[in-house]
XYZ file of C-alpha atoms in Angstrom:
324
model
C -12.813 -17.576 29.649
C -15.525 -19.047 27.421
C -17.534 -16.579 25.382
C -21.246 -16.892 24.838
C -22.486 -18.128 21.490
C -23.895 -14.752 20.546
C -20.584 -12.926 21.011
C -19.252 -14.160 17.696
C -22.332 -13.592 15.585
C -21.527 -11.628 12.396
C -24.129 -8.942 13.125
C -22.295 -7.919 16.335
C -19.144 -7.049 14.374
C -18.715 -4.184 11.953
C -15.398 -3.251 10.384
C -15.281 0.543 9.994
C -15.714 1.865 6.462
C -14.887 5.560 6.730
C -14.005 7.362 3.499
C -10.996 9.655 3.160
C -13.239 12.733 3.244
C -14.855 11.475 6.480
C -11.397 10.903 7.967
C -10.186 14.407 7.116
C -13.293 15.900 8.720
C -12.915 13.673 11.784
C -9.250 14.584 12.329
C -10.163 18.276 12.109
C -13.230 18.039 14.371
C -11.858 15.680 17.042
C -8.134 16.543 17.093
C -8.101 20.052 15.632
C -5.643 19.202 12.847
C -5.833 19.930 9.108
C -5.099 16.929 6.888
C -2.657 17.410 3.980
C -2.964 13.886 2.594
C -4.353 10.494 3.550
C -3.290 6.940 2.668
C -5.215 3.808 3.711
C -3.171 1.232 5.640
C -3.967 -2.506 5.781
C -5.834 -3.913 8.758
C -7.768 -7.120 9.330
C -10.716 -5.915 11.383
C -10.020 -2.243 12.169
C -9.471 0.651 9.775
C -6.132 2.469 9.696
C -5.035 5.577 7.803
C -1.602 7.141 7.425
C -2.328 10.859 7.634
C -0.095 13.874 7.190
C -1.328 17.036 8.898
C -0.381 20.685 8.478
C 0.883 22.421 11.592
C 1.177 26.159 12.209
C 3.923 26.310 14.805
C 6.281 28.178 12.502
C 7.817 28.052 9.066
C 10.408 25.456 10.096
C 7.744 22.916 11.053
C 5.530 22.134 8.098
C 3.878 18.772 8.697
C 3.514 15.831 11.036
C 2.557 12.220 10.306
C 0.145 10.053 12.278
C -1.812 6.818 12.077
C -5.541 7.256 12.594
C -6.815 3.986 14.069
C -10.574 3.350 13.929
C -11.380 0.264 16.023
C -14.101 -2.152 14.912
C -17.539 -1.904 16.526
C -17.165 -4.979 18.728
C -13.816 -4.062 20.301
C -15.034 -0.471 20.627
C -17.531 -1.701 23.201
C -14.576 -2.212 25.574
C -12.936 1.243 25.733
C -11.281 0.391 29.070
C -9.287 -2.371 27.395
C -8.257 -0.057 24.536
C -7.220 2.570 27.102
C -5.093 -0.014 28.927
C -3.381 -0.948 25.655
C -2.734 2.704 24.876
C -1.370 3.401 28.371
C 1.032 0.486 27.912
C 2.276 2.047 24.674
C 2.715 5.400 26.439
C 4.641 3.744 29.288
C 7.002 1.985 26.879
C 7.575 5.206 24.967
C 8.357 7.092 28.189
C 10.914 4.389 29.055
C 12.708 4.902 25.744
C 11.155 2.064 23.738
C 10.081 3.110 20.200
C 6.326 2.833 20.617
C 3.495 4.898 19.155
C 1.807 7.394 21.472
C -1.607 9.064 21.151
C -2.200 12.636 20.066
C -4.790 13.965 22.502
C -8.241 15.052 21.376
C -9.387 18.660 21.726
C -10.895 17.607 25.062
C -7.586 16.185 26.278
C -8.538 12.511 25.919
C -6.474 9.703 24.380
C -9.427 8.502 22.308
C -12.902 9.440 21.127
C -16.062 7.380 20.509
C -17.452 8.255 17.081
C -20.573 7.281 15.151
C -20.320 5.793 11.699
C -22.913 5.242 8.975
C -21.328 1.928 7.983
C -23.983 -0.527 9.108
C -27.276 -1.090 10.848
C -27.816 0.338 14.301
C -25.500 3.373 13.945
C -22.451 1.575 15.390
C -19.859 3.390 17.531
C -16.114 3.244 16.906
C -13.184 4.154 19.133
C -10.863 6.546 17.315
C -7.218 7.232 18.209
C -4.551 9.323 16.482
C -1.179 7.672 17.067
C 2.298 8.907 16.221
C 3.592 7.395 12.984
C 6.607 5.115 13.312
C 8.626 5.250 10.071
C 11.244 2.691 8.987
C 9.418 -0.221 10.624
C 10.944 -3.041 8.516
C 13.847 -1.558 6.506
C 16.265 -2.409 9.350
C 16.087 -5.966 7.983
C 18.116 -4.853 4.950
C 21.131 -3.753 7.011
C 23.212 -0.785 5.867
C 23.936 -1.196 2.165
C 23.050 -0.035 -1.349
C 19.747 -1.901 -1.242
C 18.600 0.051 1.797
C 19.744 3.348 0.281
C 17.602 2.754 -2.814
C 14.560 1.663 -0.772
C 14.815 4.772 1.422
C 15.095 6.864 -1.740
C 11.940 5.189 -3.098
C 10.068 5.869 0.153
C 11.051 9.547 0.236
C 10.206 10.112 -3.438
C 6.931 8.188 -3.015
C 5.948 10.411 -0.081
C 6.940 13.580 -1.911
C 5.784 12.881 -5.468
C 3.060 10.200 -5.381
C 1.068 10.551 -2.164
C 0.216 14.256 -2.686
C -1.255 13.329 -6.112
C -3.379 10.366 -4.983
C -6.545 12.464 -4.955
C -6.120 13.104 -8.686
C -5.838 9.377 -9.523
C -8.982 7.471 -10.492
C -10.096 5.127 -7.726
C -11.231 1.527 -8.176
C -11.186 -1.957 -6.675
C -7.968 -3.766 -7.652
C -7.133 -7.464 -7.949
C -3.777 -6.599 -6.387
C -1.757 -9.695 -7.310
C -1.399 -10.085 -11.075
C 1.571 -12.437 -11.044
C 2.403 -15.338 -13.336
C 0.800 -17.852 -10.948
C -2.553 -16.075 -11.043
C -2.902 -15.479 -14.801
C -3.912 -18.438 -16.972
C -3.241 -18.405 -20.715
C -4.390 -20.618 -23.552
C -2.923 -21.041 -27.012
C -4.905 -19.154 -29.645
C -2.727 -20.208 -32.569
C -1.544 -23.520 -33.990
C 1.650 -21.953 -35.299
C 4.765 -23.263 -33.544
C 6.962 -20.595 -35.150
C 4.762 -17.700 -34.004
C 2.772 -18.816 -30.955
C -0.105 -16.634 -29.818
C -1.794 -16.752 -26.449
C -4.897 -15.288 -24.868
C -5.733 -14.840 -21.194
C -8.098 -17.663 -20.283
C -8.573 -16.986 -16.595
C -7.619 -14.990 -13.517
C -7.083 -16.668 -10.129
C -6.789 -15.638 -6.460
C -8.875 -12.643 -5.510
C -7.703 -12.746 -1.868
C -5.580 -9.581 -2.250
C -8.353 -7.384 -3.621
C -8.149 -3.845 -2.261
C -9.542 -0.371 -2.693
C -6.995 1.700 -4.562
C -6.354 3.283 -7.943
C -6.291 1.988 -11.529
C -2.639 2.933 -11.922
C -1.740 0.725 -8.922
C -2.968 -2.331 -10.820
C -0.789 -1.450 -13.822
C 2.263 -1.012 -11.583
C 1.692 -4.335 -9.812
C 1.374 -6.174 -13.142
C 4.496 -4.482 -14.546
C 6.518 -5.449 -11.483
C 5.558 -9.131 -11.729
C 6.088 -9.268 -15.499
C 9.553 -7.687 -15.072
C 10.539 -10.588 -12.798
C 9.504 -13.132 -15.453
C 10.598 -11.313 -18.616
C 13.870 -11.824 -20.507
C 13.679 -8.089 -21.335
C 12.596 -6.622 -17.955
C 13.083 -2.917 -18.661
C 10.874 -2.814 -21.751
C 8.156 -5.265 -20.692
C 6.370 -2.466 -18.838
C 5.496 -0.888 -22.165
C 3.699 -4.037 -23.334
C 1.696 -4.255 -20.078
C 0.861 -0.564 -20.323
C -0.299 -0.940 -23.928
C -2.644 -3.757 -22.988
C -4.116 -1.854 -20.055
C -4.506 1.362 -22.023
C -6.329 -0.455 -24.823
C -9.165 -0.588 -22.290
C -8.471 2.398 -20.016
C -5.920 5.054 -21.033
C -4.030 6.543 -18.096
C -3.883 10.279 -17.442
C -0.560 12.140 -17.625
C -0.365 12.278 -13.816
C -1.045 8.550 -13.524
C 1.591 7.781 -16.167
C 4.039 10.060 -14.356
C 3.658 8.031 -11.152
C 4.276 4.610 -12.752
C 8.051 4.489 -12.214
C 7.769 5.172 -8.485
C 4.766 2.863 -8.126
C 6.642 -0.039 -9.719
C 9.718 0.790 -7.624
C 7.486 0.983 -4.546
C 5.987 -2.440 -5.204
C 9.463 -3.941 -5.659
C 10.633 -2.274 -2.436
C 7.576 -3.433 -0.507
C 8.023 -7.063 -1.580
C 11.775 -7.096 -1.013
C 11.696 -5.482 2.426
C 8.971 -7.883 3.579
C 11.034 -10.815 2.242
C 14.084 -9.632 4.211
C 11.982 -9.130 7.345
C 10.401 -12.590 6.968
C 13.859 -14.142 6.524
C 14.844 -12.752 9.941
C 11.689 -14.132 11.546
C 11.955 -17.530 9.861
C 15.642 -18.228 9.164
C 14.797 -21.731 7.966
C 13.180 -20.107 4.891
C 15.983 -17.622 4.287
C 17.628 -19.479 1.395
C 14.346 -19.752 -0.544
C 13.352 -16.150 0.179
C 16.725 -14.766 -0.876
C 16.788 -16.750 -4.126
C 13.365 -15.358 -4.993
C 14.401 -11.827 -4.006
C 17.661 -11.857 -5.954
C 15.925 -11.135 -9.279
C 13.797 -8.421 -7.701
C 16.811 -6.588 -6.274
C 18.575 -6.819 -9.625
C 15.637 -5.188 -11.426
C 15.065 -2.476 -8.803
C 18.742 -1.499 -8.763
C 18.825 -1.471 -12.584
C 15.759 0.793 -12.706
C 17.535 3.357 -10.544
C 20.834 3.021 -12.395
C 19.107 3.652 -15.734
C 16.949 6.382 -14.205
C 13.271 7.312 -14.267
C 13.403 9.351 -17.456
C 15.030 6.615 -19.550
C 12.833 3.833 -18.153
C 9.666 5.848 -18.775
C 10.838 6.656 -22.311
C 11.236 2.925 -23.019
C 7.826 2.098 -21.546
C 5.945 4.870 -23.292
C 7.605 4.368 -26.690
C 6.872 0.632 -26.539
C 3.246 1.314 -25.614
C 2.865 3.999 -28.294
C 4.142 1.606 -30.964
C 0.973 -0.459 -30.519
C -1.208 2.605 -31.156
C 0.775 3.714 -34.176
C 0.693 0.251 -35.779
C -3.013 -0.295 -35.147
C -5.054 -0.506 -38.367
C -7.408 2.372 -39.069
C -11.024 1.694 -38.236
């Protein structure tokens, strides 16, 4: 069916832009649940949040996890279509297929139409709270040591990092500081002791709303892959970042799991992509081989020892700095 020319005009479309505080209030007001923590999830034109809620059904049941899905303003104008999609998910779930199902609103509905102050005209957005499906891609790893470490990273991340996110300082991150996106230029003519300075940053297509410490972790992960001394390179990256913005103790304490999480994320996606596109498997696995080696080494050495190396390396810069 051909759409009219006006249907695709930018002004008819608004991606939701709810803040975490708005989301917590919405989950309480619409679904009657108290949010313990919130984590934004990627989405092209909707807005998704991984939310953990407190439940009061007894001491044995402490929390449940959901995905809050806020549909963009244009698609929200067709609630019947969204209901049909949701009913299909419910049917599949009832037949034993692992599919997300909606948590009903206080009024017993599968979705709610909510206002948002995210654009002109007070747009309306369809809101659903869907059951969270864990372990969506880790099956691609098979049953082995790699999977055990990734599952350990996920559990520790959920237990030790996510509850502290609200104490981290928020910012907009570049999100992809790898060796292909950082340009350097020689700042010294000495061949024996070459010096370089950053001359440019490329590729802002992975910019995201997050936290300063995420940017440090992403850079450390990529520099570990390229460095001949991967376990200590994190200290050099940290020193450079902290020369501009020192991290707090809580942010520093999360670095090990954030770097491990970034490695795990990249490696699981590579394994999943290799299953989807077997013709690329050889290339993907060659690239991933170094990443697995570093992630496994980090866990063999242990968080305490790795952090000690990073922090001592970073502190050496401060201690050797000339007095002003």
